[in-house]
Amino acid sequence: MPIITKLEAQKNNKDRLSVFVDNEFFCGITLDHAIKYNIVTGKELTEAELALLLSESGENDLYLKALGYILKSPRTEREITIYLYKKDASSETVGKIIERLKTMNYINDEAYAKMFTEQKSGKLGIGAIRSKLTFRGIHMEIIDRSLDEVENQTQDELAQAVAEKYMRNKDRDPKTLQKLYRHLASKGFDFELCSRVVEEQKKDVTEDMMNEYRDKWEELRQAKLEMKKRKKELKDLKKQILESGE
């Protein structure tokens, strides 16, 4: 029969005990429950008593909450760990629930990274995908494997598609092209690729378009000069009125 081999006060909550069965962490219980069920080192437990302890520990409730959290949207091991700690679970309980979820394949960081990469590879650059997976706690070797599978989808083609979408119905003036560069960089494309794509967009600007931009710029410059002249005239007029009234 299973035997309670150790009882240990939990670091974060001295009113709870960690119960070890056959030298492995089993669950955490309150001191009141330990007294109520006569939980002492060396005691043999039946399967029914083990189930009762697990129920009293609240671990099953936490497990079900974590499961519900996963069912809303796939989660990584790190995300579930943070979620459980926010529920005031002990480190031992967190570890045990994580193992249960991994055994049932409810947590699978490899599958998560592959799914995420496939979904985002048509929207984000490699750098952005890597950054987002790293933030979610995925190990670097897993990220590398998931990214290897989308290398055939060239970043050049994706960056060009993103650029075309961004520039739709926009003028290809210097200010807009600068914004395009920042937009591409925010999607995780590297410096060299961003620069190359922006240069390609510049090539699409015809001489007629350039002349049109120059005309618009000259109109704006003239309008500003006229406004400056008008302000000076008004200022001089105001001065004359004030002086005449003295």
XYZ file of N, CA and C in Angstrom:
738
model
N 0.835 -1.204 0.000
C 0.000 0.000 0.000
C 0.872 1.257 0.000
N 0.395 2.361 -0.602
C 1.153 3.614 -0.585
C 1.375 4.083 0.849
N 2.549 4.674 1.095
C 2.907 5.126 2.441
C 3.296 6.604 2.407
N 2.819 7.336 3.407
C 3.230 8.737 3.542
C 4.664 8.749 4.049
N 5.581 9.253 3.204
C 6.999 9.212 3.565
C 7.527 10.530 4.120
N 6.807 11.631 3.851
C 7.279 12.923 4.379
C 6.148 13.939 4.380
N 6.156 14.798 5.408
C 5.260 15.952 5.482
C 6.137 17.189 5.612
N 5.817 18.205 4.825
C 6.684 19.381 4.807
C 5.845 20.652 4.712
N 6.139 21.623 5.590
C 5.416 22.896 5.537
C 5.739 23.608 4.229
N 4.707 24.154 3.575
C 4.923 24.842 2.310
C 5.546 26.209 2.544
N 6.449 26.600 1.670
C 7.198 27.847 1.841
C 6.288 29.069 1.795
N 5.325 29.055 0.873
C 4.472 30.227 0.687
C 3.265 30.277 1.622
N 3.005 29.155 2.282
C 1.845 29.102 3.173
C 2.124 28.097 4.290
N 2.485 28.603 5.452
C 2.867 27.738 6.571
C 1.681 26.965 7.145
N 0.461 27.328 6.739
C -0.722 26.617 7.219
C -1.067 25.416 6.345
N -0.244 25.165 5.347
C -0.462 24.015 4.464
C 0.762 23.109 4.483
N 0.506 21.813 4.311
C 1.566 20.821 4.289
C 1.652 20.177 2.905
N 2.872 19.917 2.472
C 3.083 19.125 1.278
C 3.179 17.664 1.708
N 2.364 16.832 1.104
C 2.335 15.410 1.459
C 3.095 14.607 0.400
N 4.089 13.851 0.842
C 4.868 13.014 -0.066
C 4.477 11.554 0.169
N 4.105 10.882 -0.904
C 3.732 9.470 -0.828
C 4.748 8.665 -1.623
N 5.330 7.664 -0.952
C 6.379 6.845 -1.581
C 7.486 7.726 -2.156
N 7.873 8.747 -1.351
C 8.988 9.655 -1.664
C 8.727 10.599 -2.833
N 7.476 10.724 -3.247
C 7.129 11.655 -4.320
C 6.011 12.580 -3.851
N 6.092 13.855 -4.261
C 5.044 14.790 -3.873
C 3.695 14.288 -4.376
N 2.707 14.311 -3.474
C 1.372 13.830 -3.844
C 0.366 14.976 -3.915
N 0.289 15.783 -2.846
C -0.637 16.910 -2.846
C -0.324 17.820 -1.661
N -1.017 18.944 -1.620
C -0.903 19.840 -0.480
C -2.233 19.893 0.262
N -2.181 19.907 1.580
C -3.405 19.974 2.380
C -3.206 20.958 3.529
N -4.311 21.412 4.114
C -4.232 22.315 5.250
C -3.875 21.531 6.512
N -3.416 22.228 7.536
C -3.100 21.592 8.810
C -4.367 20.995 9.425
N -5.486 21.681 9.239
C -6.755 21.173 9.771
C -7.105 19.820 9.160
N -6.912 19.686 7.849
C -7.210 18.405 7.196
C -6.213 17.325 7.613
N -4.972 17.732 7.850
C -3.968 16.764 8.293
C -4.357 16.171 9.641
N -4.861 17.037 10.542
C -5.309 16.561 11.857
C -6.583 15.738 11.718
N -7.505 16.227 10.893
C -8.801 15.550 10.716
C -8.634 14.116 10.208
N -7.730 13.929 9.259
C -7.570 12.598 8.658
C -6.343 11.852 9.188
N -5.768 12.411 10.268
C -4.636 11.744 10.918
C -3.512 11.453 9.913
N -3.117 12.491 9.220
C -2.056 12.355 8.219
C -0.712 12.495 8.925
N -0.009 11.379 9.047
C 1.287 11.357 9.712
C 2.266 10.540 8.875
N 3.536 10.810 9.069
C 4.579 10.077 8.356
C 4.523 8.599 8.724
N 4.616 7.743 7.714
C 4.615 6.304 7.925
C 3.245 5.659 7.792
N 2.206 6.473 7.664
C 0.855 5.914 7.566
C 0.609 5.341 6.170
N 0.008 4.156 6.131
C -0.380 3.541 4.864
C -1.758 4.053 4.460
N -1.933 4.268 3.174
C -3.183 4.819 2.667
C -3.807 3.909 1.615
N -5.122 3.782 1.700
C -5.848 3.039 0.672
C -6.065 3.961 -0.533
N -6.512 3.390 -1.650
C -6.798 4.187 -2.833
C -7.904 5.198 -2.533
N -8.873 4.785 -1.715
C -9.974 5.683 -1.351
C -9.448 6.863 -0.541
N -8.512 6.599 0.360
C -7.943 7.672 1.172
C -7.087 8.620 0.319
N -6.379 8.066 -0.651
C -5.598 8.903 -1.566
C -6.521 9.831 -2.354
N -7.629 9.281 -2.847
C -8.596 10.079 -3.606
C -9.197 11.173 -2.735
N -9.458 10.841 -1.453
C -10.020 11.814 -0.527
C -9.040 12.952 -0.278
N -7.767 12.608 -0.064
C -6.743 13.624 0.148
C -6.638 14.552 -1.062
N -6.665 13.963 -2.254
C -6.561 14.743 -3.485
C -7.738 15.704 -3.618
N -8.908 15.212 -3.229
C -10.106 16.047 -3.295
C -10.025 17.202 -2.312
N -9.573 16.913 -1.092
C -9.473 17.940 -0.057
C -8.376 18.957 -0.375
N -7.373 18.544 -1.132
C -6.247 19.435 -1.420
C -6.628 20.562 -2.365
N -7.696 20.374 -3.125
C -8.099 21.377 -4.115
C -7.363 21.231 -5.426
N -6.493 20.216 -5.524
C -5.720 20.040 -6.761
C -6.620 19.756 -7.952
N -7.635 18.932 -7.729
C -8.534 18.616 -8.835
C -9.243 19.860 -9.355
N -9.636 20.744 -8.432
C -10.277 21.991 -8.852
C -9.325 22.828 -9.705
N -8.064 22.910 -9.270
C -7.080 23.666 -10.030
C -6.827 23.017 -11.390
N -6.795 21.700 -11.394
C -6.587 20.967 -12.653
C -7.709 21.275 -13.639
N -8.938 21.255 -13.151
C -10.083 21.527 -14.020
C -10.089 22.977 -14.510
N -9.664 23.898 -13.634
C -9.574 25.298 -14.050
C -8.517 25.477 -15.134
N -7.377 24.815 -14.949
C -6.314 24.893 -15.946
C -6.774 24.278 -17.267
N -7.515 23.192 -17.171
C -8.036 22.535 -18.369
C -9.006 23.462 -19.104
N -9.869 24.124 -18.356
C -10.802 25.068 -18.965
C -10.075 26.224 -19.629
N -8.986 26.670 -19.011
C -8.168 27.755 -19.562
C -7.555 27.337 -20.895
N -7.123 26.092 -20.984
C -6.532 25.566 -22.218
C -7.586 25.404 -23.305
N -8.776 24.956 -22.915
C -9.826 24.701 -23.903
C -10.309 25.991 -24.564
N -10.161 27.130 -23.877
C -10.528 28.407 -24.490
C -9.581 28.742 -25.629
N -8.321 28.402 -25.453
C -7.293 28.659 -26.459
C -6.047 27.865 -26.084
N -5.322 27.291 -27.055
C -4.098 26.532 -26.737
C -3.129 27.384 -25.921
N -2.473 26.741 -24.955
C -1.535 27.457 -24.089
C -0.197 26.723 -24.034
N 0.851 27.479 -23.713
C 2.157 26.871 -23.515
C 2.324 26.482 -22.048
N 3.357 25.716 -21.770
C 3.630 25.309 -20.385
C 3.853 26.537 -19.507
N 4.561 27.520 -20.015
C 4.821 28.725 -19.225
C 3.522 29.466 -18.907
N 2.628 29.573 -19.881
C 1.372 30.284 -19.662
C 0.517 29.594 -18.601
N 0.473 28.257 -18.632
C -0.303 27.512 -17.633
C 0.346 27.637 -16.255
N 1.667 27.610 -16.220
C 2.383 27.753 -14.950
C 2.056 29.094 -14.295
N 2.116 30.160 -15.067
C 1.792 31.496 -14.543
C 0.339 31.546 -14.079
N -0.546 30.941 -14.858
C -1.972 30.916 -14.515
C -2.189 30.236 -13.161
N -1.537 29.113 -12.930
C -1.706 28.378 -11.675
C -1.120 29.126 -10.485
N 0.031 29.765 -10.691
C 0.621 30.544 -9.598
C -0.291 31.701 -9.203
N -0.989 32.278 -10.179
C -1.941 33.349 -9.880
C -3.120 32.834 -9.073
N -3.351 31.510 -9.136
C -4.416 30.885 -8.343
C -3.899 30.446 -6.977
N -2.666 30.904 -6.625
C -2.046 30.600 -5.325
C -1.699 29.128 -5.149
N -1.448 28.435 -6.252
C -1.017 27.032 -6.152
C 0.445 26.975 -5.723
N 0.801 25.957 -4.945
C 2.191 25.780 -4.527
C 3.010 25.286 -5.713
N 4.335 25.422 -5.622
C 5.199 24.984 -6.723
C 5.057 23.486 -6.962
N 4.868 22.710 -5.874
C 4.695 21.265 -6.025
C 3.405 20.939 -6.767
N 2.331 21.640 -6.393
C 1.038 21.408 -7.054
C 1.099 21.819 -8.517
N 1.750 22.947 -8.787
C 1.896 23.400 -10.170
C 2.626 22.345 -10.995
N 3.721 21.851 -10.456
C 4.496 20.835 -11.173
C 3.685 19.581 -11.462
N 2.895 19.181 -10.476
C 2.108 17.958 -10.646
C 1.014 18.146 -11.685
N 0.333 19.310 -11.646
C -0.738 19.563 -12.618
C -0.160 19.679 -14.023
N 0.986 20.334 -14.135
C 1.637 20.461 -15.443
C 1.948 19.078 -16.014
N 2.462 18.187 -15.173
C 2.784 16.832 -15.640
C 1.527 16.085 -16.081
N 0.434 16.249 -15.320
C -0.830 15.600 -15.698
C -1.309 16.101 -17.053
N -1.226 17.408 -17.266
C -1.673 18.003 -18.523
C -0.777 17.576 -19.694
N 0.520 17.466 -19.425
C 1.443 17.040 -20.487
C 1.232 15.575 -20.838
N 0.958 14.757 -19.812
C 0.705 13.330 -20.046
C -0.529 13.139 -20.921
N -1.540 13.974 -20.710
C -2.769 13.891 -21.502
C -2.659 14.668 -22.817
N -1.475 15.234 -23.074
C -1.190 15.997 -24.290
C -2.015 17.277 -24.392
N -2.474 17.795 -23.248
C -3.160 19.078 -23.252
C -2.143 20.218 -23.308
N -0.922 19.940 -22.876
C 0.182 20.883 -23.035
C 1.215 20.218 -23.930
N 1.536 20.866 -25.040
C 2.538 20.345 -25.972
C 3.182 21.543 -26.669
N 4.290 22.001 -26.117
C 4.934 23.195 -26.651
C 5.409 23.014 -28.090
N 5.795 21.814 -28.439
C 6.241 21.538 -29.817
C 5.091 21.749 -30.793
N 3.940 21.173 -30.461
C 2.764 21.305 -31.329
C 2.286 22.764 -31.358
N 2.361 23.437 -30.214
C 1.945 24.832 -30.140
C 2.815 25.694 -31.061
N 4.142 25.501 -30.995
C 5.061 26.295 -31.810
C 4.811 26.061 -33.300
N 4.568 24.818 -33.667
C 4.314 24.495 -35.075
C 3.020 25.162 -35.549
N 1.965 25.059 -34.741
C 0.677 25.651 -35.094
C 0.797 27.177 -35.210
N 1.450 27.799 -34.227
C 1.599 29.245 -34.199
C 2.385 29.728 -35.417
N 3.461 29.021 -35.739
C 4.304 29.399 -36.874
C 3.533 29.304 -38.183
N 2.772 28.241 -38.348
C 1.992 28.067 -39.573
C 0.943 29.168 -39.714
N 0.325 29.547 -38.595
C -0.713 30.580 -38.635
C -0.146 31.967 -38.924
N 1.044 32.240 -38.387
C 1.605 33.593 -38.486
C 2.600 33.774 -39.624
N 3.027 32.679 -40.265
C 4.067 32.785 -41.282
C 3.621 33.603 -42.489
N 2.324 33.718 -42.711
C 1.832 34.525 -43.819
C 1.546 35.959 -43.427
N 1.836 36.307 -42.161
C 1.521 37.644 -41.662
C 2.729 38.333 -41.041
N 3.628 37.542 -40.434
C 4.760 38.109 -39.708
C 6.074 37.577 -40.240
N 7.130 38.362 -40.018
C 8.463 37.907 -40.365
C 8.988 36.908 -39.349
N 10.082 36.251 -39.710
C 10.683 35.233 -38.838
C 11.051 35.815 -37.477
N 11.596 37.036 -37.478
C 12.006 37.660 -36.217
C 10.848 37.865 -35.266
N 9.710 38.314 -35.795
C 8.538 38.555 -34.953
C 7.981 37.252 -34.403
N 7.947 36.216 -35.238
C 7.455 34.912 -34.781
C 8.349 34.373 -33.677
N 9.654 34.478 -33.883
C 10.608 33.995 -32.872
C 10.418 34.740 -31.557
N 10.247 36.051 -31.639
C 10.082 36.870 -30.441
C 8.815 36.500 -29.675
N 7.710 36.309 -30.389
C 6.439 35.996 -29.742
C 6.477 34.609 -29.095
N 7.110 33.644 -29.744
C 7.209 32.300 -29.163
C 8.131 32.298 -27.943
N 9.199 33.076 -28.016
C 10.112 33.188 -26.875
C 9.387 33.777 -25.677
N 8.586 34.816 -25.918
C 7.816 35.449 -24.850
C 6.861 34.461 -24.194
N 6.360 33.503 -24.962
C 5.428 32.497 -24.434
C 6.145 31.332 -23.760
N 7.477 31.425 -23.679
C 8.239 30.430 -22.932
C 8.659 29.206 -23.722
N 8.573 29.260 -25.049
C 8.982 28.119 -25.870
C 10.497 28.068 -25.938
N 11.082 26.871 -25.756
C 12.535 26.725 -25.818
C 13.046 27.003 -27.227
N 14.270 27.547 -27.312
C 14.825 27.986 -28.590
C 14.940 26.854 -29.609
N 15.299 25.656 -29.158
C 15.442 24.555 -30.120
C 14.102 24.182 -30.742
N 13.032 24.288 -29.968
C 11.690 24.015 -30.494
C 11.303 25.093 -31.509
N 11.627 26.350 -31.192
C 11.335 27.453 -32.109
C 12.076 27.256 -33.427
N 13.346 26.899 -33.332
C 14.148 26.695 -34.543
C 13.552 25.601 -35.425
N 13.104 24.524 -34.797
C 12.520 23.429 -35.586
C 11.231 23.882 -36.274
N 10.417 24.640 -35.575
C 9.151 25.087 -36.166
C 9.394 26.073 -37.308
N 10.420 26.905 -37.172
C 10.721 27.880 -38.222
C 11.358 27.221 -39.441
N 12.094 26.139 -39.210
C 12.704 25.419 -40.336
C 11.655 24.943 -41.329
N 10.465 24.632 -40.833
C 9.416 24.072 -41.674
C 8.766 25.118 -42.580
N 8.998 26.404 -42.316
C 8.399 27.433 -43.170
C 9.460 28.212 -43.944
N 10.681 27.707 -43.958
C 11.742 28.403 -44.670
C 11.481 28.461 -46.172
N 10.738 27.480 -46.681
C 10.455 27.465 -48.118
C 9.556 28.629 -48.529
N 8.801 29.159 -47.587
C 7.989 30.338 -47.862
C 8.918 31.546 -47.702
N 9.465 32.042 -48.797
C 10.505 33.055 -48.728
C 10.014 34.316 -48.051
N 10.880 34.860 -47.230
C 10.571 36.104 -46.539
C 10.427 37.263 -47.526
N 11.151 37.180 -48.647
C 11.059 38.238 -49.656
C 9.632 38.356 -50.191
N 9.038 37.230 -50.532
C 7.685 37.232 -51.078
C 6.685 37.758 -50.048
N 6.859 37.328 -48.814
C 5.955 37.767 -47.758
C 6.096 39.261 -47.510
N 7.337 39.738 -47.445
C 7.573 41.163 -47.207
C 6.997 42.007 -48.338
N 7.149 41.522 -49.573
C 6.590 42.248 -50.718
C 5.063 42.321 -50.621
N 4.446 41.210 -50.207
C 2.979 41.179 -50.074
C 2.511 42.138 -48.989
N 3.243 42.163 -47.855
C 2.901 43.075 -46.765
C 3.041 44.522 -47.228
N 4.109 44.788 -47.986
C 4.345 46.144 -48.481
C 3.251 46.576 -49.449
N 2.877 45.690 -50.360
C 1.834 46.022 -51.334
C 0.516 46.339 -50.635
N 0.207 45.564 -49.631
C -1.032 45.800 -48.891
C -0.982 47.137 -48.172
N 0.172 47.441 -47.549
C 0.297 48.695 -46.796
C 0.240 49.909 -47.714
N 0.847 49.796 -48.903
C 0.951 50.935 -49.803
C -0.279 51.133 -50.679
N -1.249 50.226 -50.573
C -2.441 50.332 -51.388
C -3.134 51.692 -51.153
N -3.373 52.406 -52.251
C -4.041 53.712 -52.219
C -3.236 54.788 -51.486
N -1.923 54.561 -51.337
C -1.068 55.571 -50.708
C -0.077 56.114 -51.738
N 0.302 57.385 -51.578
C 1.339 57.969 -52.422
C 2.696 57.427 -52.006
N 3.579 57.247 -52.991
C 4.918 56.736 -52.689
C 5.898 57.888 -52.456
N 5.533 58.786 -51.582
C 6.407 59.901 -51.236
C 7.370 59.452 -50.134
N 8.449 60.211 -49.921
C 9.469 59.810 -48.932
C 8.922 59.538 -47.536
N 7.990 60.369 -47.079
C 7.438 60.188 -45.730
C 6.691 58.870 -45.620
N 5.881 58.534 -46.639
C 5.122 57.276 -46.611
C 6.051 56.076 -46.703
N 7.118 56.202 -47.486
C 8.076 55.103 -47.612
C 8.822 54.875 -46.295
N 9.067 55.947 -45.562
C 9.671 55.786 -44.228
C 8.727 55.030 -43.299
N 7.437 55.355 -43.392
C 6.438 54.658 -42.578
C 6.357 53.195 -42.984
N 6.494 52.923 -44.288
C 6.491 51.539 -44.770
C 7.647 50.761 -44.152
N 8.824 51.385 -44.100
C 9.991 50.721 -43.504
C 9.706 50.334 -42.055
N 9.153 51.299 -41.289
C 8.848 51.019 -39.881
C 7.785 49.929 -39.757
N 6.834 49.923 -40.684
C 5.772 48.903 -40.670
C 6.359 47.516 -40.900
N 7.256 47.411 -41.871
C 7.899 46.118 -42.162
C 8.750 45.652 -40.981
N 9.483 46.595 -40.382
C 10.325 46.241 -39.233
C 9.478 45.744 -38.070
N 8.300 46.357 -37.877
C 7.420 45.934 -36.778
C 6.874 44.533 -36.994
N 6.892 44.069 -38.251
C 6.423 42.718 -38.567
C 7.528 41.675 -38.428
N 8.726 42.124 -38.044
C 9.803 41.177 -37.776
C 10.749 40.925 -38.924
N 10.669 41.707 -40.008
C 11.600 41.538 -41.114
C 12.912 42.239 -40.776
N 14.032 41.656 -41.245
C 15.326 42.225 -40.879
C 15.626 43.509 -41.671
N 16.677 44.208 -41.231
C 17.039 45.513 -41.786
C 17.269 45.455 -43.292
N 18.034 44.477 -43.723
C 18.372 44.371 -45.142
C 17.133 44.169 -46.008
N 16.235 43.284 -45.558
C 15.029 43.004 -46.335
C 14.108 44.224 -46.367
N 13.956 44.900 -45.217
C 13.114 46.103 -45.175
C 13.617 47.140 -46.171
N 14.935 47.349 -46.182
C 15.528 48.343 -47.073
C 15.315 47.966 -48.531
N 15.475 46.674 -48.826
C 15.333 46.201 -50.208
C 13.904 46.377 -50.720
N 12.945 46.057 -49.866
C 11.539 46.167 -50.266
C 11.156 47.628 -50.480
N 11.629 48.508 -49.601
C 11.340 49.935 -49.753
C 11.938 50.461 -51.056
N 13.162 50.015 -51.386
C 13.784 50.431 -52.647
C 12.966 49.958 -53.842
N 12.405 48.742 -53.743
C 11.552 48.227 -54.817
C 10.317 49.095 -54.990
N 9.766 49.561 -53.882
C 8.604 50.428 -53.953
C 8.964 51.768 -54.615
N 10.192 52.224 -54.381
C 10.636 53.469 -54.999
C 10.717 53.329 -56.511
N 11.137 52.159 -56.986
C 11.288 51.929 -58.419
C 9.954 52.023 -59.147
N 8.870 51.749 -58.423
C 7.544 51.786 -59.045
C 7.044 53.212 -59.264
N 7.798 54.189 -58.759
C 7.403 55.585 -58.917
C 7.830 56.078 -60.297
N 6.895 56.429 -61.159
C 7.196 56.871 -62.514
C 7.610 58.336 -62.513
N 8.150 58.789 -63.658
C 8.558 60.181 -63.777
C 7.369 61.118 -63.628
N 6.220 60.718 -64.199
C 5.019 61.534 -64.072
C 4.598 61.676 -62.612
N 4.716 60.557 -61.866
C 4.365 60.592 -60.453
C 5.313 61.520 -59.698
N 6.611 61.461 -60.048
C 7.578 62.319 -59.385
C 7.285 63.787 -59.676
N 6.923 64.068 -60.939
C 6.582 65.447 -61.289
C 5.354 65.917 -60.513
N 4.401 65.002 -60.352
C 3.196 65.335 -59.601
C 3.534 65.644 -58.150
N 4.428 64.813 -57.558
C 4.848 65.051 -56.177
C 5.542 66.415 -56.060
N 6.422 66.738 -57.068
C 7.130 68.016 -57.045
C 6.148 69.189 -57.131
N 5.131 69.036 -58.004
C 4.130 70.091 -58.152
C 3.370 70.312 -56.846
N 2.993 69.183 -56.210
C 2.265 69.291 -54.944
C 3.133 69.953 -53.881
N 4.411 69.555 -53.882
C 5.332 70.130 -52.898
C 5.502 71.621 -53.134
N 5.624 72.032 -54.404
C 5.792 73.445 -54.738
C 4.544 74.235 -54.361
N 3.353 73.660 -54.605
C 2.108 74.319 -54.214
C 2.057 74.539 -52.709
N 2.484 73.521 -51.990
C 2.490 73.624 -50.529
C 3.482 74.678 -50.070
N 4.662 74.708 -50.725
C 5.685 75.692 -50.360
C 5.186 77.119 -50.609
N 4.544 77.311 -51.754
C 4.016 78.629 -52.093
C 2.916 79.044 -51.119
N 2.068 78.070 -50.749
C 0.990 78.360 -49.806
C 1.558 78.790 -48.459
N 2.628 78.138 -48.027
C 3.258 78.498 -46.758
C 3.859 79.897 -46.831
N 4.496 80.234 -47.987
C 5.083 81.562 -48.151
C 3.998 82.641 -48.138
N 2.894 82.320 -48.810
C 1.784 83.259 -48.850
C 1.205 83.485 -47.454
N 1.092 82.412 -46.695
C 0.586 82.513 -45.331
C 1.528 83.349 -44.459
N 2.824 83.151 -44.665
C 3.812 83.904 -43.899
C 3.733 85.386 -44.246
N 3.568 85.669 -45.549
C 3.448 87.050 -45.998
C 2.196 87.700 -45.424
N 1.101 86.950 -45.452
C -0.171 87.473 -44.949
C -0.093 87.783 -43.451
N 0.572 86.896 -42.699
C 0.731 87.117 -41.260
C 1.520 88.396 -41.000
N 2.569 88.619 -41.824
C 3.389 89.828 -41.649
C 2.563 91.079 -41.940
N 1.736 91.012 -42.993
C 0.888 92.157 -43.335
C -0.087 92.476 -42.206
N -0.678 91.438 -41.632
C -1.618 91.629 -40.535
C -0.918 92.193 -39.307
N 0.298 91.723 -39.090
C 1.069 92.207 -37.943
C 1.407 93.688 -38.117
N 1.804 94.070 -39.354
C 2.132 95.464 -39.628
C 0.889 96.349 -39.499
N -0.261 95.812 -39.990
C -1.511 96.568 -39.911
C -1.918 96.810 -38.465
N -1.765 95.782 -37.651
C -2.091 95.898 -36.228
C -1.211 96.949 -35.561
N 0.065 96.968 -35.958
C 0.991 97.926 -35.380
C 0.598 99.353 -35.754
N 0.190 99.536 -37.037
C -0.207 100.851 -37.506
C -1.445 101.364 -36.749
N -2.397 100.436 -36.537
C -3.628 100.814 -35.827
C -3.330 101.241 -34.406
N -2.445 100.470 -33.747
C -2.099 100.798 -32.366
C -1.382 102.144 -32.295
N -0.470 102.389 -33.249
C 0.288 103.637 -33.235
C -0.600 104.840 -33.529
N -1.586 104.669 -34.419
C -2.486 105.758 -34.778
C -3.411 106.134 -33.632
N -3.629 105.209 -32.725
C -4.545 105.451 -31.615
C -3.887 106.126 -30.451
N -2.587 106.281 -30.469
C -1.872 106.886 -29.353
C -2.044 108.404 -29.354
